[in-house]
XYZ file of C-alpha atoms in Angstrom:
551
model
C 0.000 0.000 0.000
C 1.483 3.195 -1.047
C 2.230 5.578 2.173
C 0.979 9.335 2.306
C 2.824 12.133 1.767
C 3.236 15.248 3.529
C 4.913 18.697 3.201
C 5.467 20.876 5.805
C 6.443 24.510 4.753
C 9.011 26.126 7.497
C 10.898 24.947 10.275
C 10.023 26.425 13.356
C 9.330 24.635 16.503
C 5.832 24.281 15.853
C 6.589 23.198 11.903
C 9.035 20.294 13.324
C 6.494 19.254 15.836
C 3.944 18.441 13.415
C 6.341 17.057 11.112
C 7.292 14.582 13.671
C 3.634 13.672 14.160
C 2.876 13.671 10.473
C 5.586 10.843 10.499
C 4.303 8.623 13.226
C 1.102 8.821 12.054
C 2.757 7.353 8.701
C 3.190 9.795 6.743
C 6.625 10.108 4.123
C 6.800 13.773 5.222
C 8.923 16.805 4.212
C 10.057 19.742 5.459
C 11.019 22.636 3.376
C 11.766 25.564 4.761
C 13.750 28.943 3.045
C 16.793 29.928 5.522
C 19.843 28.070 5.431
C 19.517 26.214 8.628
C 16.140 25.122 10.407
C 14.433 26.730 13.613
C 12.204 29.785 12.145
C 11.827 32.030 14.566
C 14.434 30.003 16.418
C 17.059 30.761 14.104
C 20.921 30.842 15.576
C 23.141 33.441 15.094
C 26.844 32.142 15.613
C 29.702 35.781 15.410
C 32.482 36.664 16.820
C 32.428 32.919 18.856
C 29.519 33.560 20.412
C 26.550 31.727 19.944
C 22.933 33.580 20.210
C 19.213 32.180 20.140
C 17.424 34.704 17.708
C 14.034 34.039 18.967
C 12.303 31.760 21.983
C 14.535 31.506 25.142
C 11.433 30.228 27.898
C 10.498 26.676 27.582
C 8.293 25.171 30.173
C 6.103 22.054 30.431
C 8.996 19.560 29.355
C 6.301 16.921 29.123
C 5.613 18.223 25.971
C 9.142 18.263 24.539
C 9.367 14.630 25.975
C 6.579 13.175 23.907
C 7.667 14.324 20.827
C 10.858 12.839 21.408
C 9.259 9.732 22.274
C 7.035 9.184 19.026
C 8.294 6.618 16.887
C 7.763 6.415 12.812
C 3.723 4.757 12.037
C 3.390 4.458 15.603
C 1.080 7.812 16.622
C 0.491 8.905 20.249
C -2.537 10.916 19.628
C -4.502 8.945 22.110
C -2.274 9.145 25.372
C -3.702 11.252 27.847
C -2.686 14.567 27.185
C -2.114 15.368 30.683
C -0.667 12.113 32.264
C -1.668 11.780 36.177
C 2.415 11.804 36.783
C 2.930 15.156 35.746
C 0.331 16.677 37.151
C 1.533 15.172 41.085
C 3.401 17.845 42.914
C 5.510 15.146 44.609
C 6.720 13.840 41.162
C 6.415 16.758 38.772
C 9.674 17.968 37.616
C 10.109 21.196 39.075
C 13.789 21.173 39.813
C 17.043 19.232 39.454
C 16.085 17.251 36.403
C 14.171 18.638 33.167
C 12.876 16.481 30.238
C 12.756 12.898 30.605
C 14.623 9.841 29.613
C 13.890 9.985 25.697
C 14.926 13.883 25.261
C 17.813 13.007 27.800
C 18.915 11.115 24.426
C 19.110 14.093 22.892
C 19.779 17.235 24.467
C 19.843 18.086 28.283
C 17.655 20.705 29.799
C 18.181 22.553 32.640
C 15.709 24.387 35.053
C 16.177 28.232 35.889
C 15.456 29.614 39.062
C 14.319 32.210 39.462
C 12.060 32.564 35.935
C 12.248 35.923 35.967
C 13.943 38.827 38.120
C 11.669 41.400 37.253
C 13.645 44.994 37.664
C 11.002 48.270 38.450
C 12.395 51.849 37.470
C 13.189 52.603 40.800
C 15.708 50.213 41.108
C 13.874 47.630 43.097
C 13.022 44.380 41.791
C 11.078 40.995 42.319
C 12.334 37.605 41.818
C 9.370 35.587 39.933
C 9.319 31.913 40.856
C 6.683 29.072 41.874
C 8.275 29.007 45.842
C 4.831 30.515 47.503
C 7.405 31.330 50.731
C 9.214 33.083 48.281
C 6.578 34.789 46.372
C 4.366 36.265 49.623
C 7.859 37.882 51.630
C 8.617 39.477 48.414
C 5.056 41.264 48.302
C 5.655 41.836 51.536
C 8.334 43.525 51.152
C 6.835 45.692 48.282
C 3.763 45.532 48.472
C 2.125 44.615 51.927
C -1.334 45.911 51.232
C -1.330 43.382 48.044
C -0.952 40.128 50.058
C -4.751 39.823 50.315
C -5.153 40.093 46.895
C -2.934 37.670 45.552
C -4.352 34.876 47.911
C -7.447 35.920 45.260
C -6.073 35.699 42.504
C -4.209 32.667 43.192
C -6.929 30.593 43.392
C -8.743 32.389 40.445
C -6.066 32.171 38.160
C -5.687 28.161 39.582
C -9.334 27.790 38.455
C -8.862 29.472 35.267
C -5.720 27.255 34.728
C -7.211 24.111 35.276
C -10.454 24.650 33.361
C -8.783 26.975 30.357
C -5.357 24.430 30.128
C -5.720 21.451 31.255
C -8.927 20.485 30.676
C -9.759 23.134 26.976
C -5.940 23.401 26.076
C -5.981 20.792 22.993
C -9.367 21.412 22.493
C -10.088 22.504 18.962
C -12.357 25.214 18.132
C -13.126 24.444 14.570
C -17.039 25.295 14.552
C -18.853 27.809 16.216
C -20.861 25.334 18.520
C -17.152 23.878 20.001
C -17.160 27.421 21.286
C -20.415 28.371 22.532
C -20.389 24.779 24.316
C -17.459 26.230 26.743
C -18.425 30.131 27.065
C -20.322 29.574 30.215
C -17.521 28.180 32.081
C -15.415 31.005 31.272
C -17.862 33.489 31.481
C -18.226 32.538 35.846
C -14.488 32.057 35.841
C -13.948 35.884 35.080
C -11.766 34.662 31.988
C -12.995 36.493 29.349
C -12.577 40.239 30.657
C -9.679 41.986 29.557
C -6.462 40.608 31.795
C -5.970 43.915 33.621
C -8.825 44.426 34.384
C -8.440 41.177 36.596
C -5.263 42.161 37.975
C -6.057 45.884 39.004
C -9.421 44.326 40.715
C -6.419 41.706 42.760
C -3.900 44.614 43.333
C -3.389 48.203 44.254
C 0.493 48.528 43.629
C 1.686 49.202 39.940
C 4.542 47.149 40.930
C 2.597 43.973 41.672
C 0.333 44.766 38.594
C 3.017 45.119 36.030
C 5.024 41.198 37.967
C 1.430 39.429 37.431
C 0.646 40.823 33.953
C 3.605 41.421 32.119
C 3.887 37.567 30.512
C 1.331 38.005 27.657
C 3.975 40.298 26.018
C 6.165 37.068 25.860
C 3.585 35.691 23.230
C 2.858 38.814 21.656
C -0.434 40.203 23.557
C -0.677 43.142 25.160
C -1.508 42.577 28.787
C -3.927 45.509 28.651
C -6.478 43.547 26.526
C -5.697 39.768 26.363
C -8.750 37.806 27.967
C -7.702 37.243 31.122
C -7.700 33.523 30.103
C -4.060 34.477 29.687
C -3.957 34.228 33.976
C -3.495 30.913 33.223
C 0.503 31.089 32.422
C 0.982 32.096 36.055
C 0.206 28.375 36.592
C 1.796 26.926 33.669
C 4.920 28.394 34.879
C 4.270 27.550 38.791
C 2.995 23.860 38.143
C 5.776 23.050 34.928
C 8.752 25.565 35.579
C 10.817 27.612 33.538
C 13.782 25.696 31.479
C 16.961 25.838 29.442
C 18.189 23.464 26.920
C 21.961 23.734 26.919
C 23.178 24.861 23.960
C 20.373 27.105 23.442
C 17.113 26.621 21.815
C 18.874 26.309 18.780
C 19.892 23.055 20.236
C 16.454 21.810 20.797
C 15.834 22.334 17.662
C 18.709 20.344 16.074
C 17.782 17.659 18.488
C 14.317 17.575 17.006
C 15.728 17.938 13.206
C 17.770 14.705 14.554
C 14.984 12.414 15.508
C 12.529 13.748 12.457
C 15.206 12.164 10.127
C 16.157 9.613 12.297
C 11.873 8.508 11.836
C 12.449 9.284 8.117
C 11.703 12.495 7.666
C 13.587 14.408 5.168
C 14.201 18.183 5.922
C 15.352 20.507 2.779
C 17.187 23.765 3.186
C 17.384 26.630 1.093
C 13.481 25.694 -0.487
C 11.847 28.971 -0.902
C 7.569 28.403 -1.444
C 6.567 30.423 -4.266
C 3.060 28.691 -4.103
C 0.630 26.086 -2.097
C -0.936 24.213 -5.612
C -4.011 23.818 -5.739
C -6.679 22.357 -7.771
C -10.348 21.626 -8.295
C -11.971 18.279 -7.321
C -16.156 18.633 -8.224
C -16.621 21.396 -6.098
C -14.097 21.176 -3.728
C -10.103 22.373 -3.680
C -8.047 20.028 -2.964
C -4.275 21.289 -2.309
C -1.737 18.631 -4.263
C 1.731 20.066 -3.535
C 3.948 23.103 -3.778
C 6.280 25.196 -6.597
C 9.551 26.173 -4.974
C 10.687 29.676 -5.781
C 12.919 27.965 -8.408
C 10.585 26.808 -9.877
C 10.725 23.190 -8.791
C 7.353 20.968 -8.163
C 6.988 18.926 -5.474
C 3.429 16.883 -4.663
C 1.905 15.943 -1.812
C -1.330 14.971 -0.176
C -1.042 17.143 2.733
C 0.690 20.326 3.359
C 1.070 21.685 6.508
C 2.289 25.659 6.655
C 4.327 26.582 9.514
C 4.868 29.666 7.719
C 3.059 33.193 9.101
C -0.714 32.777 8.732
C -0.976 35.967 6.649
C 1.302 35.289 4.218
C 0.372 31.553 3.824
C -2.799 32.531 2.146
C -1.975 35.953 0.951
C 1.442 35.016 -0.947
C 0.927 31.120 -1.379
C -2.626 30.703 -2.111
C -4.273 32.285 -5.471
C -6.978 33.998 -4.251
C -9.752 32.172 -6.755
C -9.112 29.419 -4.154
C -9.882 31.443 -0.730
C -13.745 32.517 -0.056
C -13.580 32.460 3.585
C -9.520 33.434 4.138
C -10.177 36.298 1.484
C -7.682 39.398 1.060
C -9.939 41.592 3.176
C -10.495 39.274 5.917
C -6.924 38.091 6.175
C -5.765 42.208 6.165
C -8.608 42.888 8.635
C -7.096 40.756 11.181
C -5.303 42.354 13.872
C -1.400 41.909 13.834
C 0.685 41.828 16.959
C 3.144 44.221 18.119
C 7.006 43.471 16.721
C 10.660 43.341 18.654
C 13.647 45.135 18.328
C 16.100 42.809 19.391
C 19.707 43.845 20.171
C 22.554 40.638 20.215
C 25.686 41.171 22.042
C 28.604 39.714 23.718
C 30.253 41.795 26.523
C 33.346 40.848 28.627
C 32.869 39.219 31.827
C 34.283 41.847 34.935
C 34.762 41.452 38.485
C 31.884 43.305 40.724
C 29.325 43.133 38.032
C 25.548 43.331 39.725
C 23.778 39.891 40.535
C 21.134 39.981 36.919
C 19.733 36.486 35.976
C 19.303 34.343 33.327
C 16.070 36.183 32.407
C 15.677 40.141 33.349
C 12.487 41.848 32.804
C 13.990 44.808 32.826
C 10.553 47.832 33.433
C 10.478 51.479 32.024
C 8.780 53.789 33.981
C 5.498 53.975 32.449
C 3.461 51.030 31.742
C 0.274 51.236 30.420
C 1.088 54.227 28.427
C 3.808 52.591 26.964
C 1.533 49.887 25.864
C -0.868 51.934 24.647
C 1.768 53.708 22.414
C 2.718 50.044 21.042
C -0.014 48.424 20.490
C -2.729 51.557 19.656
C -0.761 54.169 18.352
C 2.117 52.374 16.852
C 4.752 54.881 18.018
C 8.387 54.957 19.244
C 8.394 56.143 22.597
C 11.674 57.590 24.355
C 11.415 55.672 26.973
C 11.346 51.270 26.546
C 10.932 47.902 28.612
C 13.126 45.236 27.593
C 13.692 41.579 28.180
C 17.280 40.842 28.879
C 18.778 37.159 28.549
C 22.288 35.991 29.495
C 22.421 32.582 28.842
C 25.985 32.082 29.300
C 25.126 32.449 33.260
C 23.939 29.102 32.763
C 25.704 28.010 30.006
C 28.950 29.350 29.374
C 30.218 27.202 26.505
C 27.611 29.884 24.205
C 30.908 32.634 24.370
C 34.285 33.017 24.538
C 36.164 32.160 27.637
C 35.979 35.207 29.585
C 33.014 36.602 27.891
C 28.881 36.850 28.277
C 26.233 36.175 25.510
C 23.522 38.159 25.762
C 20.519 39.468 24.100
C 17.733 42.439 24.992
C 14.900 42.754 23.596
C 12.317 45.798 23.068
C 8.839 45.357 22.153
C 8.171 47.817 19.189
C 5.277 48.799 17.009
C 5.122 46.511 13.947
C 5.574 48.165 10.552
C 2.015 49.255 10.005
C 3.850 51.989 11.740
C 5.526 53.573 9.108
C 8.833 53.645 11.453
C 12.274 53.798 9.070
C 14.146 51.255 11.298
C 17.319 51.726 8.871
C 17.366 54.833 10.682
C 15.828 54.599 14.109
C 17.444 50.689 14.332
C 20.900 52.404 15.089
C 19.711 55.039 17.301
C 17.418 52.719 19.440
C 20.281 50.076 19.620
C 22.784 52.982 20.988
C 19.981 54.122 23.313
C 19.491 50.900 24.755
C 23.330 49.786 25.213
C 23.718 53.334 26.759
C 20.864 53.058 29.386
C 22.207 49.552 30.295
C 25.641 50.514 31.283
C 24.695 53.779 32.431
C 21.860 52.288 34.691
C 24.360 50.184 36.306
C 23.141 47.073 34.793
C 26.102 46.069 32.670
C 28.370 49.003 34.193
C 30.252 49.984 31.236
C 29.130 48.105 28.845
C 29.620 49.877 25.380
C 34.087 49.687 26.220
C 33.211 46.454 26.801
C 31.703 45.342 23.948
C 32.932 42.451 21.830
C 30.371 41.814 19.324
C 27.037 43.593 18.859
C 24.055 43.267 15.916
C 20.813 43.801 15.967
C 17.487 42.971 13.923
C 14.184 45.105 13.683
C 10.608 44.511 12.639
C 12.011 44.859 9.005
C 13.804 41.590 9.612
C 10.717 39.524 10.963
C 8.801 40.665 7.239
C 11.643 40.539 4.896
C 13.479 37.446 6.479
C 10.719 35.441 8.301
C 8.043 36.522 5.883
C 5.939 37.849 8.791
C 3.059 40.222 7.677
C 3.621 43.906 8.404
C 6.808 42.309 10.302
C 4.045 40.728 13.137
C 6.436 38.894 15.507
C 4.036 36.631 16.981
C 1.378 36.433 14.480
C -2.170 37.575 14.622
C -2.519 39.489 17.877
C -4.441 37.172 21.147
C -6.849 39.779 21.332
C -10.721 37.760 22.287
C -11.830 38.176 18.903
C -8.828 36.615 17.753
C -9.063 33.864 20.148
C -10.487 29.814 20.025
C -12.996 29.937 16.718
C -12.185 33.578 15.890
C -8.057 32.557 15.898
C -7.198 30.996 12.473
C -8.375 27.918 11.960
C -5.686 24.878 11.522
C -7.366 23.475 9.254
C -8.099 25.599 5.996
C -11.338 26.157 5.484
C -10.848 27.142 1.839
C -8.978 24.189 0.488
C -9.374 20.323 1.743
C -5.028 18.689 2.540
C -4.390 22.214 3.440
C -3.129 22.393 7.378
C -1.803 25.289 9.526
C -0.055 24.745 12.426
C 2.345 27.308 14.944
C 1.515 30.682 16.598
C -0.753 31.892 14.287
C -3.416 29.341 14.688
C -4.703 27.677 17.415
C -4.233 28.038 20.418
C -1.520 31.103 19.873
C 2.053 31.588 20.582
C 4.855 30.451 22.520
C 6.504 27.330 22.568
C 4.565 25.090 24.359
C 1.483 26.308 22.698
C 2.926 25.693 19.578
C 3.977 22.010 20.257
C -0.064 21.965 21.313
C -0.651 23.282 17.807
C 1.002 20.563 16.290
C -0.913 17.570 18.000
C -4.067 19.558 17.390
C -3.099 20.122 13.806
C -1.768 16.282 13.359
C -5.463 15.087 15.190
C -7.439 16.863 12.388
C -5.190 15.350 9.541
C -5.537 12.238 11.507
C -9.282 12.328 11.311
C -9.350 13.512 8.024
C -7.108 11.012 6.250
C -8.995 8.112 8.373
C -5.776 6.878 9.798
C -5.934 3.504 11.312
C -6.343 3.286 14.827
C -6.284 7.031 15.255
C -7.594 8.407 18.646
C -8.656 12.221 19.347
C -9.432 13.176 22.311
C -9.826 9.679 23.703
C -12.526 9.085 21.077
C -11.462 6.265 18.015
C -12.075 8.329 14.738
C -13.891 6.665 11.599
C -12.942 7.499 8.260
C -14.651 10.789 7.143
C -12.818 11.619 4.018
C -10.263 10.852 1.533
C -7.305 12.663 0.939
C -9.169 15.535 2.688
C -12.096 15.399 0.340
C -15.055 14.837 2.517
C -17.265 11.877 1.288
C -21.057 12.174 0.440
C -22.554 9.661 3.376
C-alpha cells in the first residue's frame, strides 16, 4: 500500500512538531523551509564565537518536549492522555534538578532556571518571579504589603482558570462555532474572558505587583492591557511546569528535534523557498496537491502543513480564486501583533558586576502608556521595557572564555507603523546599550563590547516573511481567540493544514507544540488513519485525501 505524503512549509518549533507527528502517524513527510539552517523564529546566530538564540529563550512544560521525542515512525500517540496523572503530582512533577525525561535526555539536556524571571522596576527595586509561595508572599511583603490579600485571590482564580482553560480546553479545537459556545459559560463565571488587567487591578493596588502578574502576555505577543484574562493561566503553567533551558540554546532543541525527524524518516530541505501552495479543483471542492519552490521546482503531496506566518500563507501562497472564507480583506482585517527590536551582544565578563539572571524583565517607567503607544498608536516612545537574557550564566560554553552572551529585547510597534528602522534601528540600539551601562546594569558596557548586531521589525517581514513584520502572528486579542483565531485546518482548500503561533491556540513554545498535536489530530481524522484516537474518542474514516465523502 502506497504511504501518504506530507509537506510541511518552514521549520520552526511548531513546523518540526507536526512534522514529527505527520511521520508517526505514517506519513513520508517533508520539510522545506527557506533559511539556510532550520528553527524559524528560532534561528541561531553564531559571530564573533559567540553563539545567540534569535528568537524563543522560555520553555516550560517539558512533558511536551518529551513526547515528541518519544514518538516513533507509524506508531502515533494521539490517544495518550494529554495530561498524564504523573505530571500533574506535585511530589513527582519535575520542578527542579532534572528537566525532560529519559527519551529527550537522548538528545539534548535541559536545565531548570530559578528564578524565571527577576523582574527589575524603574526605581531600582526588583522581584524575583518563581513558583516558591514562601518566596513569592515575603517578596510582596516587602513591596507591596497591602497586596498580600489580593494575591491569595487571585491565586486561586487564576488556579481555576488554569485548570479549566489548560488542562482540561488546552488541545481542544475550536473548529465550529458550537465547540465554542459549548465552553463560554464556564469562562464566562471564571472571570476569563474580561480583559487581563482588568483582573489584575481588581487583585492589586500597587503598579509594581500589577506590572510582575501581567507582564507575561507580552512574551507571546499580547498586550496585557487587553488579552482575555484567560491568559492568567501562564501564572500556573509556569508555577505547576517551571521555567527551562536546553543547553546549547534553543537552537539546540531544535537540532535535536531535526535529529529524531530524520532519524523517523523524515527528510528536511534547506534553502526551499515556497513560491506557491498548488491547488486544484476536485467537483466542487479544492483540494491542495503540492507546492512550486521559488525555483521553480514541483513537489506533490497529499497534505501540506504551513508553519509559515498565517498571513502570508494565504496571501502570498494561495491564489486567491481558491480562498472565499480566508479572502484578502479578511486576512488584512485581522489584527497583527506588536514586533521586537532585538539587540545581540557579547560583553566581557568583569569582576563586581551586579547579581542579573538568566532572564531580566527589565521595566520602564510607564506602563500602560507605553503599551498603549505600542499596540494603539504604533509609536516609538523615548522611553522602553526590555527583556534581557544571558544565557551564558547558565551556560557558558555559548561565548568566549571570559566573555557573556547576551541578548535584549524591546517590544516595538510593527511596521504598520511607518517607522524607518534603517534609521531609528541604530539610534534605538545605541539608546538601549547606553541606558544599560549607564543604569548600572552592565556598568560599562559599550568599552566592553565584543560583538554587537541587531534585527528590527524589518527583519521579521523581509526574512521570516511575517506580515507587516508581526512577531508573533495575529494578535491574542478575544476576537482573535479559540474559533475567531485561524483555523488549523483551511477552510478554503481540503489537505491544506496550519499549524504554529498563528493558529490555534496562539504563541509560545509550548502552545505551539499543542498546535502541532491539534493540527496532526485533524489530519488524523481527516485522512482516516488507522487506529487514530482524538481526544480519547477512536475516529472513523470521514474523508479521503481531505475530500469529505457524500454519506
Amino acid at each position: 500500500m502506497q504511504r501518504k505524503t506530507a509537506i510541511v512549509i518552514g521549520s520552526g518549533i511548531g513546523g518540526i512538531s507536526c512534522a514529527m507527528r505527520l511521520q508517526s502517524l505514517g506519513f513520508d513527510t517533508k520539510i522545506v523551509e527557506k533559511l539556510d539552517a532550520p528553527g524559524g523564529r528560532a534561528y541561531v546566530r553564531r559571530a564573533d564565537g559567540f553563539v545567540f538564540d534569535m528568537g524563543p529563550t522560555v520553555l516550560t512544560v517539558p512533558h511536551f518536549i518529551e513526547e515528541l521525542f518519544s514518538l516513533e515512525r507509524d506508531h502515533a500517540m494521539l490517544g495518550e492522555p494529554d495530561f498524564p496523572a504523573h505530571i500533574l503530582d506535585e511530589n513527582k512533577r519535575i520542578t527542579s534538578g532534572i528537566s525532560g525525561g529519559p527519551n529527550t535526555g537522548r538528545y539534548l539536556e535541559i536545565v531548570p532556571i530559578l528564578p524565571f524571571y527577576r523582574i527589575y522596576f524603574d526605581d531600582g527595586t526588583y522581584f524575583d518571579y518563581d513558583a516558591d509561595p514562601v518566596r513569592v508572599r515575603e517578596q510582596i511583603l516587602r513591596l507591596a504589603p497591602e497586596d498580600l490579600e489580593g494575591y491569595e485571590a487571585f491565586h486561586e482564580q487564576a488556579r481555576a482558570i488554569f485548570k479549566r482553560g489548560f488542562l482540561e480546553l488546552g488541545y481542544t479545537y475550536f473548529g465550529s462555532l458550537g465547540s465554542m459556545i459549548g465552553v463560554v459559560p464556564d469562562l464566562l463565571r471564571l472571570g476569563a474572558v474580561q480583559p487581563l488587567f482588568s483582573l489584575i487591578k481588581k487583585y492589586f493596588k500597587s503598579d509594581k505587583m500589577r506590572q510582575v502578574f501581567s507582564f507575561e502576555p507580552l512574551l507571546v505577543g499580547g498586550n496585557p492591557l487587553k488579552v482575555p484574562a484567560i491568559y492568567a493561566m501562564i501564572h500556573f503553567v509556569e508555577k505547576t511546569w517551571g521555567i527551562h533551558f536546553a543547553k546549547g540554546g534553543t537552537g539546540a532543541l531544535v537540532a535535536a528535534m531535526v535529529k529524531k525527524f530524520e532519524e523517523m524518516g523524515g527528510v528536511l530541505h534547506l534553502n526551499a523557498e515556497v513560491a506557491k501552495i498548488n491547488v486544484e479543483k476536485r467537483g466542487r471542492a479544492r483540494v491542495a496537491t503540492g507546492i512550486t519552490l521559488a525555483d521553480g521546482r514541483v513537489m506533490h503531496a497529499d497534505v501540506v502543513v504551513s508553519n509559515a506566518d498565517y498571513a502570508t500563507t494565504y496571501l502570498k501562497m494561495v491564489d486567491k480564486a481558491h480562498r472565499t472564507i480566508n479572502r484578502d480583506a479578511l486576512v488584512k482585517f485581522r489584527k497583527q501583533s506588536m514586533s521586537l527590536m532585538v539587540i545581540y551582544f557579547g560583553y566581557k565578563k568583569q569582576e563586581g558586576d551586579p547579581d542579573l539572571q538568566h532572564h531580566n524583565i527589565i521595566l520602564g517607567p510607564r506602563y500602560e502608556e507605553l503599551l498603549t503607544d505600542i499596540f494603539d498608536r504604533k509609536i516609538l516612545s523615548p522611553d522602553f521595557s526590555q527583556y534581557l537574557h544571558i544565557p551564558t550564566l547558565t551556560d557558558p560554553s555559548l561565548a568566549p572564555e571570559g566573555y557573556h552572551a547576551a541578548y535584549t529585547l524591546i517590544p516595538v510597534p510593527n511596521n504598520q507603523s511607518g517607522i524607518d528602522w534603517s534609521i531609528e534601528g541604530d539610534k534605538l540600539a545605541d539608546t538601549v546599550l547606553t541606558f544599560l551601562g549607564e543604569r548600572g546594569y552592565i556598568p560599562g558596557l559599550k568599552d566592553r563590547l565584543a560583538h554587537m548586531s541587531f534585527v528590527t521589525p524589518d527583519y521579521f517581514e523581509q526574512v521570516l516573511g511575517s506580515h507587516v513584520g508581526n512577531g508573533f502572528g495575529v494578535e491574542p486579542v478575544l476576537t482573535q481567540t479559540a474559533f475567531f483565531r485561524p483555523h488549523n485546518r483551511s477552510e478554503d482548500v481540503h489537505g491544506l493544514y496550519l499549524v504554529g503561533q498563528g493558529t490555534q491556540p496562539g504563541g509560545g513554545t509550548p502552545s505551539v507544540m499543542m498546535s502541532a498535536k491539534m493540527t496532526a489530530r485533524e489530519i488524523a481524522r481527516d485522512f482516516d488513519v488507522a487506529g487514530s484516537i482524538v481526544n480519547g474518542v477512536p475516529q472513523a474514516g470521514t474523508s479521503v485525501n481531505g475530500v469529505p465523502q457524500a454519506a
